Amino acid sequence: MNDTRTTDGETTERNLVETINRTLADEMRNDASVRLMGYDIGPIGGVYRTTEGLYDEFGGDRVIDTPLSENGLLGTAVGMAMRGERIVPEIQFMGFFYPAFGQFMYTLVKMHERSGGAFDVPMTVRMVCGGGIKASEYHSESTETFLVHTPGVRVVYPSGPREAKGLLAASIRHDDPVVFMEHKKLYRTHREPVPEEEYTLPLDEARIARTGEDLTLISWGAMVRHAETAADRVDADVEIIDLRTLSPLDIETVLESVKKTGRCVVFHEARRTLGLGAELTAVINEYAFDRLHAPVQRATGYDVHFPGNQIEEAYLPDPERAQYAIEAVMNYEF
Amino acid sequence: MALWSEQKPAEDFYRVLAPDGTLVNEPPGLEEGELRELYRTMKLTKRFEDKALKLQRAGEVSIISRCRGEEATPLGAAAALEPGDWCLPLYRQRSGLVYWNVPLERQLVGLMGAEPETIDEHLPDDLEEPDVNFSPIYVPLGSNLPNTVGSALADKLNGRDTVSLTFVGDGSTSEGDFHEALNFAGVFDVPAVFVCQNNQWAISVPAHRQTASETFAQKGDAYGIPNERVDGNDIFAVYEKAKEAVDRARNGGGPTFIECVTYRIVEHNTADEPSVYRDEEQREYWLERDPIDRFEAYLLEEGVIDADTIDAMEDAIDERIDEAVEIARDVPTSSPELMFENHLRGTSWKERHQRAELQRELDGKNPFVDWTGEGFE
Ligand SMILES: Cc1ncc(C[n+]2csc(CCOP(=O)(O)OP(=O)(O)O)c2C)c(N)n1
Ligand SMILES: [Mg+2]
């Protein structure tokens, strides 16, 4: 998929919920094989209201409320996708994705490869993730590592409404299975101008959110805005990469940037151990070692289960944590 | 705007107390004191949840799921247990917890979002603890069910006459765990009781969307498990069938599956607004079948309680709730380092290091300046 945005189109201020809702509707109008599946997506319009109004417009054969089973949902969606339907299942909370791990590992990520490319599984699993709204443990998880560790599935993670629109349209139109991460904290906290025109964005290209010369700050999802705040506060010229797609990784953009700046911080909400920061650090170590002025640092969540409401703020990475990591790396001396 | 159509479940279930409080079957042989205790538990549960709802609106509690209108189901089931038995509850069984004296303070501090370690450390030592063993409340739907089989199998293999009891919502019977658990329970013939609290809704999805079976109870047949279908708003019916099941399990008769038909007359939880997806006609119907009103009518008629006992009971209940709220409010906010507690016994370099990082962050010092892995400074 290409970046098909024109530059001078009309825009409207929208939040992520509205953007996802409108993009789903656009894609459903464009292609009769696009169907939404999940529990609580029909008359209620999703517990976050991302599918509001779609049941009324498209009916129960296009917006399909399923029994309460994640594995049943995902497995049925794969079967439909094998037969040419374009299914968009919703996983209401990432912390409740795990019952579906069987179908995810056995069929969703494998069907294309095991059939020697004969079968496509064109589906976009909308995965509601992330913490910060005091919803506690299971309702706050960021375990994208499980997904990224698995070959055969794209993992897409928008940092805001404008990116989300093009990335979601591209995901739905793509013949590969995609997990589309929706950080619930982003749903209503942030509005930005979103182009009215239809557009897609590439599903394997990172976005340079800000150019800079001193340090590369790699981030994605809800952390990108914290990264921008941190970059504003530090006394350094920070380049921010919004990965947008976690799998496949846009290694070229990462290496090009790090080779230019010589310093890097990876900033993510997920736990540190085997978080994507580990992979990025390894890749940078392998291919850009002689350009580095300092070790790559990781500013992340801690290696614990997502904690209770009273202390979630201490767990969650914030601009201060990114700022500390940037300052540590900037001040590093051999 | 589209709303779900609702289907009334068949009411040919086992019933002792009709909605108007008259007897249609022989009541279980409970003493007057026990009857009053069951009644008091329902009232306490209701008033406690009313209070919790107020605290939620005031921002002291983040979210709460109530069992309002469903009190008889968890209560009747839990009351059938004996001291030393096991119960693995979900989030909508408060009356069962209250019956066995899971301290209100403990429940409240949990709702206030404290870490379990804070609750253990700061609640008064002299709080009465329950005689039945309660697991932590299960949130991932279905996950309690295989654990209950395991709990019961452990007792069976060790020759103990202990019973394990758990619950499952109508919606959660769709999870694979439910079917796996019932199958294991049947194969191993374990001393377990599974209570399906069929309140006819799973957030916005009606029960008729969860299964094509005529009843939930009949799912027991598929796994070779005796099953019952009872009026879940009738404390006597639930208690009696649960008691039979618990006794059978204790005497080596294996598992039972009981469907209790009730109705979620309230929101799924405080983040939910049911009028978006259902009309309130059914709700009216079920309000007339309220478990507390029904039992109260019976007890008044039988002279087990009167207006004065009710007043005195309500005063005592409110006093107890107020006391619990005060004690809960006195529990300090959890400190952040508790997030590291109880992971692999705290022996790893990584945990020590991240604890130090967090402490530095809290102290306003840079946590990313250990360049050797040997510590800070
Ligand atoms: C595995 C899993 N999936 C989804 C959820 C989110 N969720 C919480 S309660 C609920 C509905 C449960 O309905 P039901 O089983 O009927 O129980 P009730 O809430 O009506 O008592 C859902 C979907 C969850 N907690 N766990
Ligand atoms: Mg239910």
XYZ file of C-alpha atoms and ligand atoms in Angstrom:
738
model
C 0.000 0.000 0.000
C 1.207 3.462 -0.819
C 0.795 6.793 0.838
C -2.042 8.161 -1.281
C -2.665 11.361 0.629
C -2.853 14.574 -1.326
C -1.479 17.564 0.492
C -4.089 20.251 0.162
C -7.320 18.332 0.893
C -10.008 19.401 3.319
C -9.568 18.302 6.957
C -11.792 17.986 10.020
C -10.763 17.804 13.678
C -11.462 14.284 14.873
C -10.534 11.943 17.672
C -9.531 8.315 17.237
C -12.959 6.818 17.998
C -14.656 8.916 15.331
C -11.891 8.253 12.855
C -12.022 4.502 13.264
C -15.797 4.533 13.094
C -15.822 6.548 9.859
C -13.040 4.543 8.270
C -14.810 1.252 9.000
C -17.970 2.683 7.435
C -16.047 3.891 4.349
C -14.440 0.507 3.837
C -17.752 -1.300 4.306
C -19.418 0.941 1.735
C -16.572 0.353 -0.714
C -16.409 -3.398 -0.419
C -19.349 -5.674 0.358
C -17.025 -8.416 1.586
C -15.909 -6.326 4.561
C -17.664 -7.584 7.692
C -17.139 -6.709 11.325
C -17.265 -9.431 13.972
C -17.024 -9.445 17.740
C -19.084 -9.326 20.883
C -20.743 -6.030 21.846
C -20.155 -4.468 18.439
C -23.777 -4.434 17.175
C -26.600 -2.420 18.755
C -24.354 -1.099 21.532
C -21.757 0.036 18.990
C -18.785 -1.366 20.904
C -17.949 -0.711 24.526
C -15.894 2.242 23.289
C -18.460 3.143 20.613
C -16.047 2.603 17.734
C -18.744 0.704 15.800
C -21.601 3.018 16.737
C -24.269 3.308 14.055
C -22.731 0.628 11.834
C -25.253 -2.054 12.800
C -28.055 0.342 11.856
C -26.479 1.158 8.523
C -25.193 -2.254 7.468
C -27.316 -4.764 9.384
C -26.529 -7.929 11.274
C -24.858 -9.785 8.391
C -22.177 -7.122 8.087
C -21.843 -6.222 11.774
C -21.937 -9.609 13.417
C -22.297 -9.957 17.174
C -20.766 -13.293 18.112
C -20.996 -15.483 21.190
C -18.517 -14.568 23.902
C -15.479 -16.513 22.777
C -12.296 -14.970 21.484
C -11.010 -18.228 20.038
C -14.330 -18.937 18.352
C -14.379 -15.406 17.000
C -10.881 -15.503 15.571
C -11.139 -19.019 14.190
C -14.464 -18.337 12.490
C -13.078 -15.121 11.056
C -10.094 -16.998 9.602
C -12.429 -19.517 7.970
C -14.456 -16.738 6.391
C -11.325 -14.933 5.264
C -10.082 -18.137 3.612
C -13.275 -18.015 1.569
C -12.734 -14.481 0.405
C -14.541 -12.418 3.015
C -12.659 -9.471 4.440
C -13.211 -9.820 8.177
C -12.540 -7.213 10.815
C -12.778 -8.903 14.224
C -12.629 -6.796 17.340
C -10.815 -7.954 20.458
C -12.425 -5.853 23.171
C -9.347 -5.875 25.409
C -5.881 -7.153 24.596
C -5.856 -8.791 28.041
C -8.667 -11.040 26.803
C -6.986 -11.950 23.534
C -5.182 -14.935 25.029
C -8.018 -17.478 24.747
C -7.663 -16.871 20.989
C -3.960 -17.641 20.937
C -4.671 -21.118 19.612
C -6.415 -19.913 16.463
C -3.959 -17.052 16.152
C -0.910 -19.318 16.181
C -2.358 -22.289 14.307
C -4.336 -20.718 11.527
C -4.292 -16.926 11.318
C -0.530 -16.552 10.978
C 0.073 -19.861 9.224
C -2.608 -20.414 6.616
C -0.935 -18.432 3.866
C 2.454 -20.058 4.348
C 1.168 -23.611 4.841
C -0.889 -23.427 1.664
C 2.145 -22.302 -0.293
C 0.477 -18.956 -0.804
C -2.745 -20.459 -2.164
C -4.883 -19.146 0.674
C -5.007 -15.548 1.781
C -6.372 -14.564 5.148
C -7.456 -10.983 4.561
C -8.447 -9.876 8.010
C -7.759 -6.989 10.330
C -7.979 -7.812 14.010
C -8.775 -4.626 15.878
C -6.959 -4.979 19.185
C -7.884 -2.565 21.940
C -4.835 -2.144 24.135
C -2.916 0.069 26.513
C -3.259 1.556 29.963
C -3.841 4.912 31.547
C -7.584 5.034 32.089
C -7.613 3.305 35.471
C -9.193 0.163 34.116
C -6.712 -2.127 35.943
C -4.667 -5.163 34.995
C -6.400 -7.160 32.245
C -7.917 -4.060 30.707
C -4.616 -2.234 30.281
C -2.200 -4.568 28.604
C 0.416 -3.890 25.938
C 1.674 -7.304 24.928
C 2.457 -6.588 21.281
C 5.653 -8.586 21.712
C 3.650 -11.823 21.450
C 2.368 -10.654 18.066
C 5.603 -9.244 16.714
C 7.464 -12.388 17.710
C 5.178 -14.358 15.412
C 5.836 -14.439 11.659
C 2.971 -14.167 9.211
C 1.016 -11.256 10.617
C 1.400 -7.513 10.213
C 1.188 -5.471 13.384
C 0.091 -1.898 12.845
C -0.080 0.696 15.597
C -1.300 4.233 14.862
C -0.175 7.105 17.062
C -3.241 9.237 16.393
C -6.334 9.762 14.231
C -4.575 11.012 11.094
C -2.312 7.999 10.879
C -5.106 5.674 11.955
C -7.323 6.555 9.030
C -4.849 5.628 6.329
C -3.400 2.687 8.212
C -6.799 1.135 8.931
C -7.985 1.515 5.350
C -4.739 -0.031 4.117
C -4.986 -2.870 6.635
C -8.513 -3.779 5.608
C -7.640 -3.665 1.920
C -4.471 -5.699 2.357
C -4.543 -9.447 1.714
C -2.298 -10.200 4.692
C -3.674 -10.672 8.170
C -3.116 -7.548 10.233
C -3.428 -6.832 13.923
C -4.440 -3.219 14.237
C -3.617 -1.865 17.683
C -5.923 0.759 19.175
C -4.653 2.381 22.332
C -7.731 3.179 24.394
C -6.157 6.211 25.987
C -5.922 7.739 22.528
C -9.603 7.158 21.774
C -10.889 10.432 23.152
C -7.982 12.385 24.586
C -6.642 13.900 21.423
C -8.127 15.570 18.357
C -6.277 16.560 15.241
C -7.149 17.544 11.683
C -7.908 14.413 9.654
C -8.164 14.656 5.861
C -11.690 14.065 4.584
C -10.503 12.267 1.461
C -9.964 8.536 1.427
C -6.323 7.494 1.644
C -4.100 4.598 2.564
C -0.707 4.595 4.238
C 2.036 2.022 3.755
C 2.053 -0.957 6.113
C 5.816 -1.268 6.339
C 7.106 2.268 6.620
C 7.899 4.224 9.731
C 7.152 7.928 9.862
C 9.678 10.557 10.844
C 7.494 12.551 13.214
C 10.193 15.160 13.750
C 13.659 15.558 12.295
C 16.696 16.155 14.453
C 20.454 15.724 14.514
C 21.450 14.668 18.049
C 19.422 11.632 19.020
C 16.861 9.255 17.546
C 13.833 8.599 19.740
C 11.908 5.558 18.493
C 8.355 5.136 19.646
C 4.834 4.136 18.603
C 1.211 4.317 19.641
C 0.269 6.454 22.623
C 3.921 7.036 23.498
C 4.587 9.169 20.420
C 2.906 12.215 21.890
C 4.875 11.782 25.127
C 7.985 11.506 22.978
C 7.164 14.843 21.389
C 6.667 16.457 24.782
C 9.985 15.065 25.993
C 11.746 16.256 22.858
C 10.386 19.764 23.444
C 11.775 19.804 26.958
C 15.324 18.566 26.468
C 18.315 20.525 25.388
C 18.983 18.371 22.329
C 17.848 18.159 18.724
C 15.771 14.973 18.797
C 14.572 13.035 15.787
C 11.374 11.104 16.502
C 10.465 7.962 14.614
C 6.859 6.826 14.887
C 7.178 3.195 13.817
C 3.514 2.877 12.739
C 4.092 -0.743 11.734
C 5.745 -2.980 14.332
C 5.852 -5.964 12.029
C 7.465 -5.874 9.589
C 9.867 -3.347 11.069
C 11.145 -0.517 8.907
C 14.799 -1.204 9.663
C 16.032 1.097 6.878
C 14.484 4.184 8.416
C 15.738 3.248 11.872
C 19.309 2.635 10.728
C 19.449 5.690 8.542
C 18.355 7.875 11.405
C 20.613 6.309 14.031
C 23.620 6.417 11.722
C 22.953 10.113 11.331
C 22.425 10.975 15.014
C 24.683 8.375 16.668
C 22.363 8.134 19.662
C 19.137 6.302 20.259
C 16.434 5.829 22.866
C 13.577 3.378 22.400
C 10.466 4.408 24.276
C 7.563 2.011 24.713
C 4.689 1.272 27.059
C 5.166 -2.494 27.010
C 7.355 -4.288 29.507
C 11.069 -4.076 28.852
C 12.070 -7.724 28.643
C 11.790 -8.725 24.990
C 9.775 -5.616 24.323
C 10.361 -4.322 20.821
C 13.121 -2.137 22.261
C 15.196 -5.293 22.684
C 14.958 -6.115 18.984
C 15.617 -2.542 17.895
C 18.631 -2.300 20.172
C 19.991 -5.549 18.779
C 19.533 -4.443 15.181
C 21.200 -1.105 15.850
C 24.023 -2.902 17.622
C 24.477 -5.227 14.653
C 24.376 -2.644 11.869
C 25.241 0.732 13.318
C 27.630 -0.038 16.159
C 30.519 2.018 14.843
C 28.317 5.098 14.529
C 27.098 5.062 18.129
C 28.272 7.696 20.620
C 26.434 5.987 23.477
C 24.624 2.745 24.261
C 21.017 2.569 23.129
C 18.694 3.052 26.105
C 15.213 1.718 26.653
C 12.587 3.758 28.497
C 9.711 1.334 28.998
C 7.183 -0.187 31.335
C 8.591 -2.346 34.114
C 8.799 -6.135 34.005
C 5.671 -6.674 36.068
C 2.018 -7.407 35.473
C 0.100 -4.234 34.839
C -0.588 -2.922 38.346
C -3.763 -1.706 40.060
C -5.288 1.703 39.523
C -3.582 3.414 42.405
C -0.120 2.944 41.013
C -0.610 2.687 37.270
C 0.863 6.144 36.779
C 4.127 5.031 38.339
C 4.190 2.088 35.958
C 3.335 3.918 32.758
C 6.087 5.588 30.775
C 5.562 9.338 30.572
C 7.447 12.304 29.086
C 9.689 12.460 32.162
C 10.867 8.900 31.671
C 11.689 9.587 28.044
C 13.408 12.786 29.039
C 15.615 10.995 31.587
C 16.671 8.464 28.976
C 17.422 11.170 26.413
C 19.475 13.131 28.939
C 21.356 10.037 30.096
C 22.304 9.172 26.532
C 23.185 12.771 25.619
C 25.496 13.024 28.653
C 27.147 9.664 28.168
C 30.916 9.693 27.875
C 33.154 6.806 26.904
C -31.760 2.890 16.542
C -31.736 -0.889 16.647
C -32.233 -2.619 19.970
C -31.850 -6.306 20.632
C -35.039 -8.300 20.651
C -35.371 -10.221 23.872
C -36.650 -13.720 24.405
C -38.233 -14.688 27.680
C -36.672 -17.884 28.985
C -39.064 -20.718 29.803
C -40.152 -20.589 33.416
C -40.740 -24.288 33.864
C -37.772 -24.363 36.231
C -37.699 -25.530 39.821
C -39.330 -22.987 42.082
C -40.281 -22.954 45.717
C -41.252 -19.338 46.295
C -43.524 -17.705 43.754
C -42.813 -14.061 42.893
C -45.499 -12.956 45.341
C -43.799 -14.830 48.159
C -46.216 -17.744 48.391
C -44.940 -21.309 48.478
C -45.375 -23.526 45.445
C -43.127 -26.283 46.755
C -41.837 -27.556 50.066
C -39.302 -25.063 51.535
C -35.900 -26.313 52.726
C -35.795 -27.018 56.425
C -34.009 -23.901 57.623
C -34.254 -22.486 61.143
C -35.707 -19.019 61.674
C -32.248 -17.694 62.508
C -30.885 -19.030 59.230
C -33.768 -17.507 57.306
C -33.114 -14.118 58.870
C -29.417 -14.456 58.084
C -30.130 -15.113 54.411
C -32.470 -12.140 54.311
C -29.971 -9.926 56.104
C -27.245 -10.963 53.666
C -29.353 -9.916 50.680
C -30.187 -6.582 52.240
C -26.607 -5.956 53.279
C -25.404 -6.800 49.782
C -27.890 -4.416 48.229
C -27.132 -1.561 50.594
C -23.406 -2.167 50.320
C -23.601 -1.974 46.544
C -25.710 1.196 46.791
C -22.943 2.679 48.903
C -20.242 1.484 46.538
C -22.133 3.081 43.675
C -22.120 6.397 45.537
C -18.402 6.038 46.154
C -17.932 5.307 42.473
C -19.799 8.473 41.521
C -17.670 10.407 43.989
C -14.526 9.021 42.372
C -13.392 6.878 45.309
C -14.067 3.637 43.456
C -13.251 3.360 39.763
C -15.754 0.796 38.556
C -18.222 -1.635 40.067
C -20.396 -4.479 38.781
C -23.467 -5.034 40.916
C -25.460 -8.203 41.526
C -28.590 -6.122 42.243
C -31.626 -8.217 41.484
C -29.543 -11.391 41.285
C -28.683 -11.696 44.983
C -30.459 -15.013 45.512
C -28.298 -16.950 43.056
C -24.802 -16.492 44.508
C -26.237 -16.440 48.011
C -28.208 -19.655 47.737
C -25.245 -21.406 46.133
C -22.624 -20.183 48.605
C -24.877 -20.880 51.592
C -24.875 -24.539 50.610
C -21.140 -24.779 51.315
C -19.612 -25.835 54.619
C -16.614 -24.349 56.402
C -13.428 -25.554 54.734
C -14.997 -25.738 51.269
C -13.716 -23.723 48.341
C -15.388 -21.000 46.306
C -13.914 -19.420 43.143
C -16.040 -16.336 42.448
C -16.317 -13.819 39.621
C -17.229 -10.166 39.981
C -21.016 -10.563 40.320
C -21.344 -12.821 43.348
C -21.160 -10.293 46.137
C -24.004 -11.814 48.158
C -22.056 -15.072 48.348
C -18.978 -13.249 49.612
C -21.029 -11.293 52.120
C -22.667 -14.466 53.423
C -19.300 -15.953 54.348
C -18.052 -12.670 55.799
C -15.436 -11.758 53.266
C -14.760 -8.458 55.053
C -16.561 -5.513 53.482
C -13.423 -3.484 54.100
C -11.396 -5.914 52.037
C -13.906 -5.734 49.200
C -13.960 -1.946 49.306
C -10.220 -1.421 49.341
C -10.053 -3.777 46.369
C -12.625 -1.680 44.537
C -10.560 1.371 45.387
C -7.751 -0.074 43.277
C -5.232 -0.933 45.998
C -2.592 -3.617 45.548
C -3.352 -6.856 47.432
C -0.262 -6.348 49.608
C -1.621 -3.006 50.823
C -4.894 -4.604 51.754
C -3.187 -7.353 53.723
C -0.862 -4.992 55.496
C -3.230 -2.240 56.496
C -6.547 -3.804 57.327
C -7.115 -4.338 61.049
C -5.843 -7.748 62.220
C -9.032 -8.552 64.057
C -11.286 -8.559 60.989
C -13.285 -11.735 60.896
C -12.145 -13.877 57.961
C -14.401 -16.307 56.104
C -14.625 -19.982 57.007
C -14.942 -20.910 53.348
C -11.795 -20.517 51.245
C -12.199 -17.865 48.566
C -9.880 -17.513 45.597
C -9.222 -14.023 44.262
C -12.043 -12.775 42.072
C -11.635 -14.022 38.496
C -11.936 -11.454 35.719
C -10.916 -13.321 32.514
C -14.142 -15.111 31.742
C -14.090 -18.882 31.905
C -10.650 -19.105 33.476
C -12.102 -19.985 36.881
C -13.785 -23.102 35.568
C -10.850 -25.439 34.855
C -9.237 -24.188 38.089
C -12.335 -25.319 39.949
C -12.012 -28.765 38.406
C -8.402 -28.833 39.560
C -9.287 -27.687 43.046
C -11.849 -30.454 43.290
C -9.548 -33.075 41.781
C -6.878 -32.242 44.363
C -9.404 -32.966 47.100
C -10.600 -36.122 45.469
C -7.103 -37.565 44.980
C -6.264 -36.807 48.595
C -9.436 -38.348 49.909
C -10.724 -35.089 51.406
C -14.461 -34.497 51.569
C -14.162 -30.857 50.512
C -16.326 -29.326 47.779
C -15.326 -26.666 45.216
C -17.990 -24.335 43.864
C -17.806 -21.762 41.121
C -19.934 -19.599 38.870
C -20.242 -18.859 35.193
C -22.251 -16.173 33.422
C -24.592 -16.994 30.539
C -22.168 -15.272 28.167
C -19.128 -17.047 29.537
C -20.565 -20.468 28.725
C -19.428 -19.638 25.171
C -15.767 -19.692 26.160
C -13.799 -22.846 25.398
C -12.748 -23.039 29.057
C -16.347 -23.734 30.034
C -16.613 -26.777 27.815
C -13.172 -28.063 28.703
C -13.908 -27.709 32.396
C -17.236 -29.521 32.250
C -15.674 -32.275 30.215
C -12.792 -32.717 32.667
C -15.184 -32.531 35.591
C -17.262 -35.332 34.105
C -14.308 -37.515 33.190
C -12.626 -37.145 36.589
C -15.974 -37.186 38.407
C -14.793 -34.416 40.729
C -16.559 -32.946 43.765
C -17.393 -29.647 42.084
C -20.516 -27.545 41.608
C -20.853 -25.176 38.654
C -23.503 -22.504 38.985
C -24.558 -20.711 35.829
C -25.822 -17.279 36.828
C -27.963 -16.735 33.764
C -28.856 -13.065 34.007
C -29.701 -13.145 30.295
C -27.155 -10.536 29.261
C -23.423 -10.443 28.624
C -22.826 -6.706 28.531
C -24.949 -5.930 25.428
C -25.393 -9.424 24.034
C -28.568 -11.337 24.950
C -28.419 -14.963 26.061
C -30.262 -16.197 22.971
C -27.220 -15.044 21.016
C -24.892 -17.219 23.095
C -26.374 -20.633 22.477
C -28.844 -22.488 20.315
C -29.531 -24.864 23.193
C -32.977 -24.563 24.711
C -31.493 -24.150 28.174
C -28.049 -23.686 29.636
C -28.719 -26.517 32.089
C -28.905 -29.106 29.337
C -25.268 -28.467 28.462
C -24.491 -30.646 31.463
C -26.001 -33.589 29.568
C -23.358 -33.332 26.867
C -20.662 -33.877 29.486
C -22.473 -36.517 31.498
C -23.037 -34.164 34.402
C -26.283 -34.050 36.393
C -27.942 -30.696 35.932
C -30.748 -28.568 37.268
C -32.579 -25.481 36.162
C -33.985 -23.287 38.892
C -35.590 -19.907 39.455
C -32.492 -17.888 40.246
C -34.501 -15.216 42.052
C -35.866 -17.745 44.489
C -33.484 -18.195 47.397
C -35.129 -21.465 48.459
C -34.918 -23.066 45.027
C -31.284 -22.112 44.543
C -30.311 -23.149 48.043
C -32.069 -26.467 47.864
C -30.597 -27.570 44.543
C -27.151 -26.275 45.466
C -27.328 -28.130 48.767
C -28.239 -31.352 47.003
C -25.343 -30.850 44.616
C -22.850 -30.000 47.355
C -23.938 -32.977 49.445
C -23.705 -35.302 46.473
C -20.243 -34.013 45.622
C -19.095 -34.409 49.206
C -20.327 -37.992 49.249
C -18.444 -38.992 46.130
C -21.305 -38.414 43.693
C -19.344 -36.121 41.367
C -20.087 -32.760 39.766
C -23.352 -30.896 39.134
C -24.236 -28.065 36.806
C -27.024 -25.730 37.932
C -28.562 -23.033 35.769
C -30.119 -20.240 37.816
C -32.406 -18.062 35.717
C -32.309 -14.448 36.806
C -32.079 -11.078 35.107
C -29.529 -8.275 35.088
C -31.881 -5.443 36.001
C -28.959 -3.019 36.340
C -26.087 -1.911 34.135
C -23.296 -4.407 33.336
C -20.998 -2.164 35.304
C -20.732 1.534 35.987
C -19.230 2.156 32.547
C -22.318 0.723 30.844
C -25.643 2.251 29.725
C -28.173 -0.518 28.963
C -30.787 1.756 27.351
C -28.461 1.938 24.351
C -29.084 -1.693 23.440
C -32.229 -2.990 25.161
C -35.697 -1.747 25.965
C -36.795 -1.661 29.535
C -39.931 -3.767 29.126
C -38.227 -6.968 30.190
C -36.684 -5.182 33.100
C -40.138 -4.235 34.395
C -41.155 -7.868 34.159
C -38.177 -8.991 36.186
C -38.470 -6.212 38.734
C -41.725 -7.860 39.755
C -39.764 -11.030 40.410
C -37.206 -9.401 42.665
C -35.472 -11.897 44.945
C -35.427 -9.669 48.010
C -39.044 -8.505 47.791
C -40.200 -12.066 47.290
C -38.321 -13.424 50.279
C -39.358 -10.490 52.429
C -43.028 -11.087 51.616
C -42.653 -14.709 52.633
C -40.816 -13.945 55.874
C -43.356 -11.272 56.837
C -46.199 -13.640 56.137
C -44.568 -16.366 58.209
C -43.864 -13.939 61.034
C -40.101 -14.542 60.847
C -39.579 -10.796 60.569
C -41.769 -7.761 61.034
C -41.509 -4.083 60.228
C -39.546 -3.452 63.429
C -36.990 -6.194 62.815
C -36.495 -4.850 59.309
C -35.897 -1.325 60.608
C -33.472 -2.503 63.244
C -31.701 -4.698 60.729
C -31.340 -1.859 58.239
C -29.912 0.428 60.900
C -27.378 -2.192 61.924
C -26.476 -2.855 58.295
C -25.928 0.807 57.537
C -23.813 1.193 60.627
C -21.697 -1.782 59.592
C -21.289 -0.373 56.078
C -20.326 3.066 57.355
C -17.759 1.489 59.626
C -16.322 -0.502 56.738
C -16.091 2.608 54.573
C -14.216 4.448 57.318
C -11.774 1.589 57.775
C -11.292 1.291 54.018
C -10.635 5.015 53.715
C -7.974 4.754 56.396
C -5.975 2.319 54.312
C -3.169 4.300 52.709
C -2.791 4.487 48.948
C -0.571 1.711 47.620
C 3.022 2.673 47.121
C 4.395 2.182 43.630
C 7.139 -0.307 44.511
C 4.415 -2.834 45.365
C 4.103 -3.503 41.639
C 7.240 -5.648 42.010
C 5.922 -7.769 44.864
C 5.277 -11.445 44.411
C 7.043 -12.044 41.124
C 9.380 -15.025 41.372
C 10.289 -14.204 44.957
C 12.324 -11.134 44.148
C 15.659 -12.835 43.612
C 16.593 -11.520 40.167
C 19.083 -8.889 39.131
C 16.434 -7.440 36.869
C 13.959 -6.909 39.649
C 16.534 -5.348 41.949
C 17.640 -3.085 39.141
C 14.169 -1.998 38.111
C 13.190 -1.398 41.723
C 16.175 0.918 41.956
C 15.184 2.633 38.713
C 11.657 3.229 39.955
C 12.914 4.556 43.274
C 15.213 6.965 41.469
C 12.381 8.120 39.277
C 10.220 8.729 42.350
C 13.108 10.646 43.944
C 13.524 12.805 40.857
C 16.846 11.244 39.875
C 17.759 9.905 36.455
C 17.111 6.132 36.418
C 19.110 5.454 33.254
C 22.659 6.148 34.351
C 23.874 2.702 35.384
C 26.212 1.970 32.468
C 27.873 -1.094 33.920
C 25.066 -3.172 35.448
C 26.802 -2.728 38.794
C 24.389 -0.164 40.176
C 23.967 3.572 40.360
C 26.693 6.039 41.446
C -11.948 -13.740 28.384
C -12.725 -12.479 28.572
N -13.283 -11.874 27.494
C -13.941 -10.704 27.631
C -14.073 -10.105 28.846
C -14.788 -8.755 28.970
N -16.077 -8.939 29.663
C -16.186 -8.753 30.987
S -17.702 -9.165 31.549
C -18.251 -9.564 30.009
C -19.638 -10.106 29.840
C -19.857 -11.325 30.676
O -21.172 -11.788 30.556
P -21.683 -13.010 31.401
O -20.745 -14.165 31.303
O -23.085 -13.256 31.028
O -21.579 -12.495 32.916
P -22.348 -11.258 33.585
O -21.458 -10.074 33.471
O -23.645 -11.090 32.893
O -22.522 -11.651 35.021
C -17.240 -9.348 29.066
C -17.388 -9.553 27.630
C -13.478 -10.757 29.949
N -13.559 -10.253 31.199
N -12.813 -11.922 29.788
Mg -24.779 -12.585 31.986
